[in-house]
Amino acid sequence: MVDQTTPLFDVRGLRIVYRRPGAKPLEAVRGVDFTLAEGETLGIVGESGSGKSTIAKALMLLQPIAGGEALFCGKDITRLDAAERRAYRRDVQMVFQDAAGSLNPRMTIRQTLEEVLKFTAGGARGGQRPEDLLGIVGLSEAVLDQYPRELSGGQCQRVSFARALAAGPRVLVADEPVSALDVSVQARILNLLRDLRRSLNLAVILIAHDLAVVRNVCDRVCVMHHGVFEDAGPAEDVFAHPTSDYTRRLLDAVPDVSRALRARRQ
């Protein structure tokens, strides 16, 4: 059971505005609220341009926050001092949609993981080796001396998870981690994410563009459209009793990836 009394993230009235010279400001996120508890998986789902990835960037301090507040363990992430920011960047790690593109093509997988371990001192699970990290994500040591171009999309995504885990994070922000993969590989990566959450007590924010991806993985779901949450609540409630037409349309478009997920678990 997820403990909802002590949230890691407590986000209230979050506003994010894109400003470009000579252009009208674009309010991409318009006052959304959510929390994330220890060990919980929160899904933020919506079509491209809805604002969901903008939230992920803001939580990673890659996008300025225009209004509201985002608290991590009770501290405003926009007001962290240098030492607190370094600790925050270890505690909150991101897995990107384009796994291969996020890996340095000139570095082997071993070099990629060793670099992170060097700068994080092994994170909260100090003393780990690249081999240990690959074992956690279900890859053999055979890939250590390979380059990203030599790996499949699913393997690259697992390496991305291993790289994030090297810091010993408390939270993974996974931005569309399976959208570039076929359905069978999606199922394996989503099952990996679920298993990592359970074995490492990770909290996860999963960004996705279809409800099928989050249905069997997330405890709670926020359905985003034009910068606001159309539906939000426990996953079972959102799926069984959607309150907005937009959520109903998303549900009608859900492919049967859930069947693949169930089959992989059996």
PDB file of C-alpha atoms in Angstrom:
ATOM      1  CA  MET A   1       0.000   0.000   0.000  1.00  0.00           C
ATOM      2  CA  VAL A   2       1.383   3.395  -1.013  1.00  0.00           C
ATOM      3  CA  ASP A   3       1.724   5.896   1.834  1.00  0.00           C
ATOM      4  CA  GLN A   4      -0.052   9.053   0.691  1.00  0.00           C
ATOM      5  CA  THR A   5       0.641  11.020   3.917  1.00  0.00           C
ATOM      6  CA  THR A   6       4.232  12.035   3.098  1.00  0.00           C
ATOM      7  CA  PRO A   7       4.459  12.969  -0.596  1.00  0.00           C
ATOM      8  CA  LEU A   8       7.814  13.273  -2.282  1.00  0.00           C
ATOM      9  CA  PHE A   9       6.364  15.794  -4.721  1.00  0.00           C
ATOM     10  CA  ASP A  10       3.612  18.231  -3.791  1.00  0.00           C
ATOM     11  CA  VAL A  11       2.784  20.376  -6.816  1.00  0.00           C
ATOM     12  CA  ARG A  12       0.146  23.107  -6.531  1.00  0.00           C
ATOM     13  CA  GLY A  13      -1.127  25.528  -9.160  1.00  0.00           C
ATOM     14  CA  LEU A  14       1.809  24.808 -11.470  1.00  0.00           C
ATOM     15  CA  ARG A  15       2.038  27.218 -14.397  1.00  0.00           C
ATOM     16  CA  ILE A  16       4.624  27.037 -17.173  1.00  0.00           C
ATOM     17  CA  VAL A  17       4.856  29.676 -19.883  1.00  0.00           C
ATOM     18  CA  TYR A  18       6.960  29.615 -23.035  1.00  0.00           C
ATOM     19  CA  ARG A  19       8.252  33.058 -23.965  1.00  0.00           C
ATOM     20  CA  ARG A  20       9.895  33.825 -27.292  1.00  0.00           C
ATOM     21  CA  PRO A  21      10.999  37.220 -28.603  1.00  0.00           C
ATOM     22  CA  GLY A  22       8.371  38.737 -30.833  1.00  0.00           C
ATOM     23  CA  ALA A  23       5.803  36.036 -30.047  1.00  0.00           C
ATOM     24  CA  LYS A  24       2.859  35.976 -27.692  1.00  0.00           C
ATOM     25  CA  PRO A  25       3.601  34.027 -24.478  1.00  0.00           C
ATOM     26  CA  LEU A  26       2.223  30.485 -24.577  1.00  0.00           C
ATOM     27  CA  GLU A  27       0.853  29.114 -21.319  1.00  0.00           C
ATOM     28  CA  ALA A  28       1.668  25.433 -21.762  1.00  0.00           C
ATOM     29  CA  VAL A  29       0.630  24.327 -18.248  1.00  0.00           C
ATOM     30  CA  ARG A  30      -2.237  26.183 -16.611  1.00  0.00           C
ATOM     31  CA  GLY A  31      -2.409  25.596 -12.883  1.00  0.00           C
ATOM     32  CA  VAL A  32      -2.229  21.834 -12.309  1.00  0.00           C
ATOM     33  CA  ASP A  33      -2.040  20.060  -8.946  1.00  0.00           C
ATOM     34  CA  PHE A  34      -0.655  16.623  -8.109  1.00  0.00           C
ATOM     35  CA  THR A  35       1.306  14.714  -5.506  1.00  0.00           C
ATOM     36  CA  LEU A  36       3.662  11.747  -5.706  1.00  0.00           C
ATOM     37  CA  ALA A  37       4.158   9.432  -2.739  1.00  0.00           C
ATOM     38  CA  GLU A  38       7.093   7.194  -1.905  1.00  0.00           C
ATOM     39  CA  GLY A  39       6.937   4.064  -4.075  1.00  0.00           C
ATOM     40  CA  GLU A  40       3.975   5.297  -6.129  1.00  0.00           C
ATOM     41  CA  THR A  41       3.591   5.404  -9.910  1.00  0.00           C
ATOM     42  CA  LEU A  42       1.731   8.417 -11.283  1.00  0.00           C
ATOM     43  CA  GLY A  43       0.751   8.488 -14.941  1.00  0.00           C
ATOM     44  CA  ILE A  44       0.369  11.772 -16.821  1.00  0.00           C
ATOM     45  CA  VAL A  45      -1.258  11.009 -20.142  1.00  0.00           C
ATOM     46  CA  GLY A  46      -2.402  13.120 -23.068  1.00  0.00           C
ATOM     47  CA  GLU A  47      -1.858  13.874 -26.735  1.00  0.00           C
ATOM     48  CA  SER A  48       1.232  15.581 -28.129  1.00  0.00           C
ATOM     49  CA  GLY A  49       1.306  19.243 -27.155  1.00  0.00           C
ATOM     50  CA  SER A  50      -0.907  18.803 -24.099  1.00  0.00           C
ATOM     51  CA  GLY A  51       1.826  19.939 -21.699  1.00  0.00           C
ATOM     52  CA  LYS A  52       2.745  16.660 -20.069  1.00  0.00           C
ATOM     53  CA  SER A  53       6.412  16.614 -21.151  1.00  0.00           C
ATOM     54  CA  THR A  54       6.672  20.264 -20.164  1.00  0.00           C
ATOM     55  CA  ILE A  55       5.827  19.219 -16.602  1.00  0.00           C
ATOM     56  CA  ALA A  56       8.585  16.602 -16.729  1.00  0.00           C
ATOM     57  CA  LYS A  57      11.114  19.205 -17.912  1.00  0.00           C
ATOM     58  CA  ALA A  58      10.080  21.589 -15.148  1.00  0.00           C
ATOM     59  CA  LEU A  59      10.536  18.908 -12.496  1.00  0.00           C
ATOM     60  CA  MET A  60      14.012  18.246 -13.911  1.00  0.00           C
ATOM     61  CA  LEU A  61      14.807  21.990 -13.679  1.00  0.00           C
ATOM     62  CA  LEU A  62      15.083  22.163 -17.460  1.00  0.00           C
ATOM     63  CA  GLN A  63      12.126  24.533 -17.854  1.00  0.00           C
ATOM     64  CA  PRO A  64      11.354  27.629 -15.728  1.00  0.00           C
ATOM     65  CA  ILE A  65       8.227  27.586 -13.570  1.00  0.00           C
ATOM     66  CA  ALA A  66       6.061  30.674 -14.072  1.00  0.00           C
ATOM     67  CA  GLY A  67       3.688  30.212 -11.149  1.00  0.00           C
ATOM     68  CA  GLY A  68       2.480  27.925  -8.395  1.00  0.00           C
ATOM     69  CA  GLU A  69       4.906  25.767  -6.467  1.00  0.00           C
ATOM     70  CA  ALA A  70       6.648  22.425  -6.798  1.00  0.00           C
ATOM     71  CA  LEU A  71       7.826  21.013  -3.488  1.00  0.00           C
ATOM     72  CA  PHE A  72      10.137  18.025  -3.155  1.00  0.00           C
ATOM     73  CA  CYS A  73      10.266  16.666   0.389  1.00  0.00           C
ATOM     74  CA  GLY A  74       8.798  19.982   1.499  1.00  0.00           C
ATOM     75  CA  LYS A  75      11.330  22.206  -0.297  1.00  0.00           C
ATOM     76  CA  ASP A  76      10.577  24.470  -3.249  1.00  0.00           C
ATOM     77  CA  ILE A  77      12.693  23.093  -6.111  1.00  0.00           C
ATOM     78  CA  THR A  78      13.124  26.597  -7.567  1.00  0.00           C
ATOM     79  CA  ARG A  79      14.802  27.805  -4.354  1.00  0.00           C
ATOM     80  CA  LEU A  80      17.372  25.068  -3.765  1.00  0.00           C
ATOM     81  CA  ASP A  81      20.934  26.136  -3.042  1.00  0.00           C
ATOM     82  CA  ALA A  82      23.833  24.566  -4.955  1.00  0.00           C
ATOM     83  CA  ALA A  83      24.292  21.611  -2.594  1.00  0.00           C
ATOM     84  CA  GLU A  84      20.541  20.954  -2.405  1.00  0.00           C
ATOM     85  CA  ARG A  85      20.293  21.087  -6.186  1.00  0.00           C
ATOM     86  CA  ARG A  86      23.047  18.490  -6.591  1.00  0.00           C
ATOM     87  CA  ALA A  87      21.259  16.204  -4.120  1.00  0.00           C
ATOM     88  CA  TYR A  88      17.950  16.805  -5.912  1.00  0.00           C
ATOM     89  CA  ARG A  89      19.468  15.845  -9.271  1.00  0.00           C
ATOM     90  CA  ARG A  90      20.592  12.543  -7.747  1.00  0.00           C
ATOM     91  CA  ASP A  91      17.200  11.920  -6.153  1.00  0.00           C
ATOM     92  CA  VAL A  92      15.194  12.688  -9.307  1.00  0.00           C
ATOM     93  CA  GLN A  93      16.407  11.062 -12.524  1.00  0.00           C
ATOM     94  CA  MET A  94      14.906  11.105 -16.008  1.00  0.00           C
ATOM     95  CA  VAL A  95      14.522   8.453 -18.702  1.00  0.00           C
ATOM     96  CA  PHE A  96      13.993   9.977 -22.127  1.00  0.00           C
ATOM     97  CA  GLN A  97      11.773   8.945 -25.031  1.00  0.00           C
ATOM     98  CA  ASP A  98      14.622   8.696 -27.561  1.00  0.00           C
ATOM     99  CA  ALA A  99      16.822   6.234 -25.683  1.00  0.00           C
ATOM    100  CA  ALA A 100      19.424   5.850 -28.422  1.00  0.00           C
ATOM    101  CA  GLY A 101      19.573   9.603 -28.974  1.00  0.00           C
ATOM    102  CA  SER A 102      20.101  10.254 -25.271  1.00  0.00           C
ATOM    103  CA  LEU A 103      23.175   7.997 -25.187  1.00  0.00           C
ATOM    104  CA  ASN A 104      26.565   9.260 -26.356  1.00  0.00           C
ATOM    105  CA  PRO A 105      27.229   7.426 -29.658  1.00  0.00           C
ATOM    106  CA  ARG A 106      30.998   7.645 -29.116  1.00  0.00           C
ATOM    107  CA  MET A 107      30.928   5.905 -25.746  1.00  0.00           C
ATOM    108  CA  THR A 108      30.471   2.227 -25.049  1.00  0.00           C
ATOM    109  CA  ILE A 109      27.786   1.200 -22.598  1.00  0.00           C
ATOM    110  CA  ARG A 110      30.511   0.503 -20.056  1.00  0.00           C
ATOM    111  CA  GLN A 111      31.908   4.027 -20.437  1.00  0.00           C
ATOM    112  CA  THR A 112      28.435   5.561 -20.196  1.00  0.00           C
ATOM    113  CA  LEU A 113      27.647   3.802 -16.920  1.00  0.00           C
ATOM    114  CA  GLU A 114      31.122   4.313 -15.461  1.00  0.00           C
ATOM    115  CA  GLU A 115      30.844   8.047 -16.123  1.00  0.00           C
ATOM    116  CA  VAL A 116      27.611   8.306 -14.122  1.00  0.00           C
ATOM    117  CA  LEU A 117      28.954   6.159 -11.295  1.00  0.00           C
ATOM    118  CA  LYS A 118      32.040   8.359 -11.121  1.00  0.00           C
ATOM    119  CA  PHE A 119      30.093  11.576 -10.715  1.00  0.00           C
ATOM    120  CA  THR A 120      27.456  10.201  -8.341  1.00  0.00           C
ATOM    121  CA  ALA A 121      29.775   8.005  -6.264  1.00  0.00           C
ATOM    122  CA  GLY A 122      27.378   5.143  -6.899  1.00  0.00           C
ATOM    123  CA  GLY A 123      24.406   7.114  -5.609  1.00  0.00           C
ATOM    124  CA  ALA A 124      22.471   5.678  -2.710  1.00  0.00           C
ATOM    125  CA  ARG A 125      23.666   2.188  -3.638  1.00  0.00           C
ATOM    126  CA  GLY A 126      27.406   2.901  -3.587  1.00  0.00           C
ATOM    127  CA  GLY A 127      29.938   0.359  -4.758  1.00  0.00           C
ATOM    128  CA  GLN A 128      27.956  -0.742  -7.779  1.00  0.00           C
ATOM    129  CA  ARG A 129      29.599  -1.644 -11.070  1.00  0.00           C
ATOM    130  CA  PRO A 130      28.256  -1.312 -14.611  1.00  0.00           C
ATOM    131  CA  GLU A 131      27.672  -5.080 -14.554  1.00  0.00           C
ATOM    132  CA  ASP A 132      25.449  -4.707 -11.493  1.00  0.00           C
ATOM    133  CA  LEU A 133      23.342  -2.015 -13.140  1.00  0.00           C
ATOM    134  CA  LEU A 134      22.829  -4.100 -16.282  1.00  0.00           C
ATOM    135  CA  GLY A 135      21.749  -7.031 -14.125  1.00  0.00           C
ATOM    136  CA  ILE A 136      19.076  -4.881 -12.495  1.00  0.00           C
ATOM    137  CA  VAL A 137      17.549  -4.005 -15.874  1.00  0.00           C
ATOM    138  CA  GLY A 138      17.838  -7.505 -17.327  1.00  0.00           C
ATOM    139  CA  LEU A 139      20.757  -7.062 -19.725  1.00  0.00           C
ATOM    140  CA  SER A 140      23.793  -9.323 -19.980  1.00  0.00           C
ATOM    141  CA  GLU A 141      27.354  -8.122 -19.558  1.00  0.00           C
ATOM    142  CA  ALA A 142      27.869  -8.825 -23.259  1.00  0.00           C
ATOM    143  CA  VAL A 143      26.524  -5.362 -24.140  1.00  0.00           C
ATOM    144  CA  LEU A 144      29.063  -3.501 -21.976  1.00  0.00           C
ATOM    145  CA  ASP A 145      31.598  -3.047 -24.751  1.00  0.00           C
ATOM    146  CA  GLN A 146      29.051  -2.297 -27.436  1.00  0.00           C
ATOM    147  CA  TYR A 147      27.975   1.124 -28.712  1.00  0.00           C
ATOM    148  CA  PRO A 148      24.354   2.353 -28.743  1.00  0.00           C
ATOM    149  CA  ARG A 149      24.119   1.848 -32.516  1.00  0.00           C
ATOM    150  CA  GLU A 150      24.768  -1.859 -32.004  1.00  0.00           C
ATOM    151  CA  LEU A 151      21.797  -2.305 -29.671  1.00  0.00           C
ATOM    152  CA  SER A 152      18.079  -2.630 -30.317  1.00  0.00           C
ATOM    153  CA  GLY A 153      15.643   0.068 -29.223  1.00  0.00           C
ATOM    154  CA  GLY A 154      14.548  -2.001 -26.245  1.00  0.00           C
ATOM    155  CA  GLN A 155      18.142  -2.616 -25.175  1.00  0.00           C
ATOM    156  CA  CYS A 156      18.957   1.097 -25.435  1.00  0.00           C
ATOM    157  CA  GLN A 157      15.967   1.901 -23.252  1.00  0.00           C
ATOM    158  CA  ARG A 158      17.131  -0.597 -20.637  1.00  0.00           C
ATOM    159  CA  VAL A 159      20.563   1.032 -20.675  1.00  0.00           C
ATOM    160  CA  SER A 160      18.831   4.383 -20.130  1.00  0.00           C
ATOM    161  CA  PHE A 161      17.128   2.940 -17.064  1.00  0.00           C
ATOM    162  CA  ALA A 162      20.460   1.557 -15.838  1.00  0.00           C
ATOM    163  CA  ARG A 163      22.098   4.966 -16.273  1.00  0.00           C
ATOM    164  CA  ALA A 164      19.314   6.637 -14.276  1.00  0.00           C
ATOM    165  CA  LEU A 165      19.560   4.035 -11.521  1.00  0.00           C
ATOM    166  CA  ALA A 166      23.300   4.626 -11.162  1.00  0.00           C
ATOM    167  CA  ALA A 167      22.542   7.768  -9.155  1.00  0.00           C
ATOM    168  CA  GLY A 168      20.434   5.853  -6.645  1.00  0.00           C
ATOM    169  CA  PRO A 169      17.318   7.971  -7.258  1.00  0.00           C
ATOM    170  CA  ARG A 170      14.126   8.083  -5.244  1.00  0.00           C
ATOM    171  CA  VAL A 171      12.084   9.198  -8.275  1.00  0.00           C
ATOM    172  CA  LEU A 172      12.216   8.260 -11.955  1.00  0.00           C
ATOM    173  CA  VAL A 173      10.612  10.636 -14.442  1.00  0.00           C
ATOM    174  CA  ALA A 174      10.005   8.503 -17.532  1.00  0.00           C
ATOM    175  CA  ASP A 175       9.039  10.674 -20.506  1.00  0.00           C
ATOM    176  CA  GLU A 176       7.360   8.527 -23.171  1.00  0.00           C
ATOM    177  CA  PRO A 177       9.831   5.662 -22.566  1.00  0.00           C
ATOM    178  CA  VAL A 178       8.042   3.182 -24.853  1.00  0.00           C
ATOM    179  CA  SER A 179       6.438   5.297 -27.568  1.00  0.00           C
ATOM    180  CA  ALA A 180       9.154   4.466 -30.133  1.00  0.00           C
ATOM    181  CA  LEU A 181       8.952   0.708 -29.471  1.00  0.00           C
ATOM    182  CA  ASP A 182       6.635  -1.940 -30.872  1.00  0.00           C
ATOM    183  CA  VAL A 183       3.883  -3.345 -28.669  1.00  0.00           C
ATOM    184  CA  SER A 184       5.687  -6.501 -27.547  1.00  0.00           C
ATOM    185  CA  VAL A 185       8.788  -4.518 -26.527  1.00  0.00           C
ATOM    186  CA  GLN A 186       6.571  -1.915 -24.837  1.00  0.00           C
ATOM    187  CA  ALA A 187       5.167  -4.658 -22.654  1.00  0.00           C
ATOM    188  CA  ARG A 188       8.620  -5.828 -21.591  1.00  0.00           C
ATOM    189  CA  ILE A 189       9.820  -2.308 -20.773  1.00  0.00           C
ATOM    190  CA  LEU A 190       6.668  -1.497 -18.809  1.00  0.00           C
ATOM    191  CA  ASN A 191       7.015  -4.724 -16.858  1.00  0.00           C
ATOM    192  CA  LEU A 192      10.637  -3.776 -16.149  1.00  0.00           C
ATOM    193  CA  LEU A 193       9.484  -0.394 -14.863  1.00  0.00           C
ATOM    194  CA  ARG A 194       6.923  -2.037 -12.607  1.00  0.00           C
ATOM    195  CA  ASP A 195       9.508  -4.509 -11.281  1.00  0.00           C
ATOM    196  CA  LEU A 196      12.076  -1.761 -10.624  1.00  0.00           C
ATOM    197  CA  ARG A 197       9.522   0.199  -8.690  1.00  0.00           C
ATOM    198  CA  ARG A 198       8.763  -2.764  -6.454  1.00  0.00           C
ATOM    199  CA  SER A 199      12.313  -4.012  -5.937  1.00  0.00           C
ATOM    200  CA  LEU A 200      13.887  -0.581  -5.363  1.00  0.00           C
ATOM    201  CA  ASN A 201      10.874   1.214  -3.834  1.00  0.00           C
ATOM    202  CA  LEU A 202      11.058   3.841  -6.553  1.00  0.00           C
ATOM    203  CA  ALA A 203       8.445   6.476  -7.139  1.00  0.00           C
ATOM    204  CA  VAL A 204       7.726   6.982 -10.840  1.00  0.00           C
ATOM    205  CA  ILE A 205       6.152   9.700 -12.942  1.00  0.00           C
ATOM    206  CA  LEU A 206       5.260   8.053 -16.245  1.00  0.00           C
ATOM    207  CA  ILE A 207       4.526  10.373 -19.176  1.00  0.00           C
ATOM    208  CA  ALA A 208       2.568   8.746 -22.003  1.00  0.00           C
ATOM    209  CA  HIS A 209       0.288   9.642 -24.886  1.00  0.00           C
ATOM    210  CA  ASP A 210      -2.132   6.726 -24.595  1.00  0.00           C
ATOM    211  CA  LEU A 211      -3.943   5.207 -21.670  1.00  0.00           C
ATOM    212  CA  ALA A 212      -2.972   1.646 -22.588  1.00  0.00           C
ATOM    213  CA  VAL A 213       0.607   2.374 -21.522  1.00  0.00           C
ATOM    214  CA  VAL A 214      -0.375   3.463 -18.009  1.00  0.00           C
ATOM    215  CA  ARG A 215      -3.355   1.220 -17.370  1.00  0.00           C
ATOM    216  CA  ASN A 216      -1.530  -1.730 -15.816  1.00  0.00           C
ATOM    217  CA  VAL A 217       1.397   0.203 -14.364  1.00  0.00           C
ATOM    218  CA  CYS A 218       0.142   3.308 -12.549  1.00  0.00           C
ATOM    219  CA  ASP A 219      -1.549   3.770  -9.180  1.00  0.00           C
ATOM    220  CA  ARG A 220      -3.011   7.127 -10.182  1.00  0.00           C
ATOM    221  CA  VAL A 221      -3.568   8.821 -13.528  1.00  0.00           C
ATOM    222  CA  CYS A 222      -3.850  12.453 -14.610  1.00  0.00           C
ATOM    223  CA  VAL A 223      -5.344  12.976 -18.075  1.00  0.00           C
ATOM    224  CA  MET A 224      -4.001  16.188 -19.592  1.00  0.00           C
ATOM    225  CA  HIS A 225      -5.466  18.316 -22.378  1.00  0.00           C
ATOM    226  CA  HIS A 226      -4.487  21.855 -23.390  1.00  0.00           C
ATOM    227  CA  GLY A 227      -2.433  22.435 -20.247  1.00  0.00           C
ATOM    228  CA  VAL A 228      -4.973  21.262 -17.647  1.00  0.00           C
ATOM    229  CA  PHE A 229      -6.001  17.957 -16.089  1.00  0.00           C
ATOM    230  CA  GLU A 230      -9.340  16.783 -17.489  1.00  0.00           C
ATOM    231  CA  ASP A 231      -9.442  13.760 -15.156  1.00  0.00           C
ATOM    232  CA  ALA A 232      -7.313  12.789 -12.178  1.00  0.00           C
ATOM    233  CA  GLY A 233      -7.549  10.067  -9.570  1.00  0.00           C
ATOM    234  CA  PRO A 234      -6.905   6.396  -8.862  1.00  0.00           C
ATOM    235  CA  ALA A 235      -6.272   4.564 -12.122  1.00  0.00           C
ATOM    236  CA  GLU A 236      -9.208   2.189 -11.701  1.00  0.00           C
ATOM    237  CA  ASP A 237     -11.609   5.099 -11.142  1.00  0.00           C
ATOM    238  CA  VAL A 238     -10.368   7.077 -14.138  1.00  0.00           C
ATOM    239  CA  PHE A 239     -10.703   4.054 -16.417  1.00  0.00           C
ATOM    240  CA  ALA A 240     -14.061   2.917 -15.061  1.00  0.00           C
ATOM    241  CA  HIS A 241     -15.689   6.318 -14.589  1.00  0.00           C
ATOM    242  CA  PRO A 242     -14.115   9.011 -16.793  1.00  0.00           C
ATOM    243  CA  THR A 243     -15.619  12.437 -16.191  1.00  0.00           C
ATOM    244  CA  SER A 244     -14.605  14.175 -19.435  1.00  0.00           C
ATOM    245  CA  ASP A 245     -15.352  13.538 -23.095  1.00  0.00           C
ATOM    246  CA  TYR A 246     -11.637  13.831 -23.842  1.00  0.00           C
ATOM    247  CA  THR A 247     -10.802  10.919 -21.518  1.00  0.00           C
ATOM    248  CA  ARG A 248     -13.586   8.851 -23.061  1.00  0.00           C
ATOM    249  CA  ARG A 249     -12.137   9.461 -26.527  1.00  0.00           C
ATOM    250  CA  LEU A 250      -8.704   8.359 -25.327  1.00  0.00           C
ATOM    251  CA  LEU A 251     -10.206   5.213 -23.847  1.00  0.00           C
ATOM    252  CA  ASP A 252     -11.938   4.416 -27.136  1.00  0.00           C
ATOM    253  CA  ALA A 253      -8.550   4.616 -28.880  1.00  0.00           C
ATOM    254  CA  VAL A 254      -6.723   2.288 -26.457  1.00  0.00           C
ATOM    255  CA  PRO A 255      -4.906  -0.583 -28.256  1.00  0.00           C
ATOM    256  CA  ASP A 256      -4.721  -3.951 -26.568  1.00  0.00           C
ATOM    257  CA  VAL A 257      -1.225  -3.591 -25.092  1.00  0.00           C
ATOM    258  CA  SER A 258      -2.782  -4.587 -21.758  1.00  0.00           C
ATOM    259  CA  ARG A 259      -3.227  -8.145 -23.074  1.00  0.00           C
ATOM    260  CA  ALA A 260       0.484  -8.293 -23.940  1.00  0.00           C
ATOM    261  CA  LEU A 261       1.374  -7.028 -20.462  1.00  0.00           C
ATOM    262  CA  ARG A 262      -0.748  -9.679 -18.802  1.00  0.00           C
ATOM    263  CA  ALA A 263       0.713 -12.392 -21.032  1.00  0.00           C
ATOM    264  CA  ARG A 264       4.270 -11.387 -20.150  1.00  0.00           C
ATOM    265  CA  ARG A 265       3.492 -11.654 -16.421  1.00  0.00           C
ATOM    266  CA  GLN A 266       2.080 -15.176 -16.703  1.00  0.00           C
TER     267      GLN A 266
END
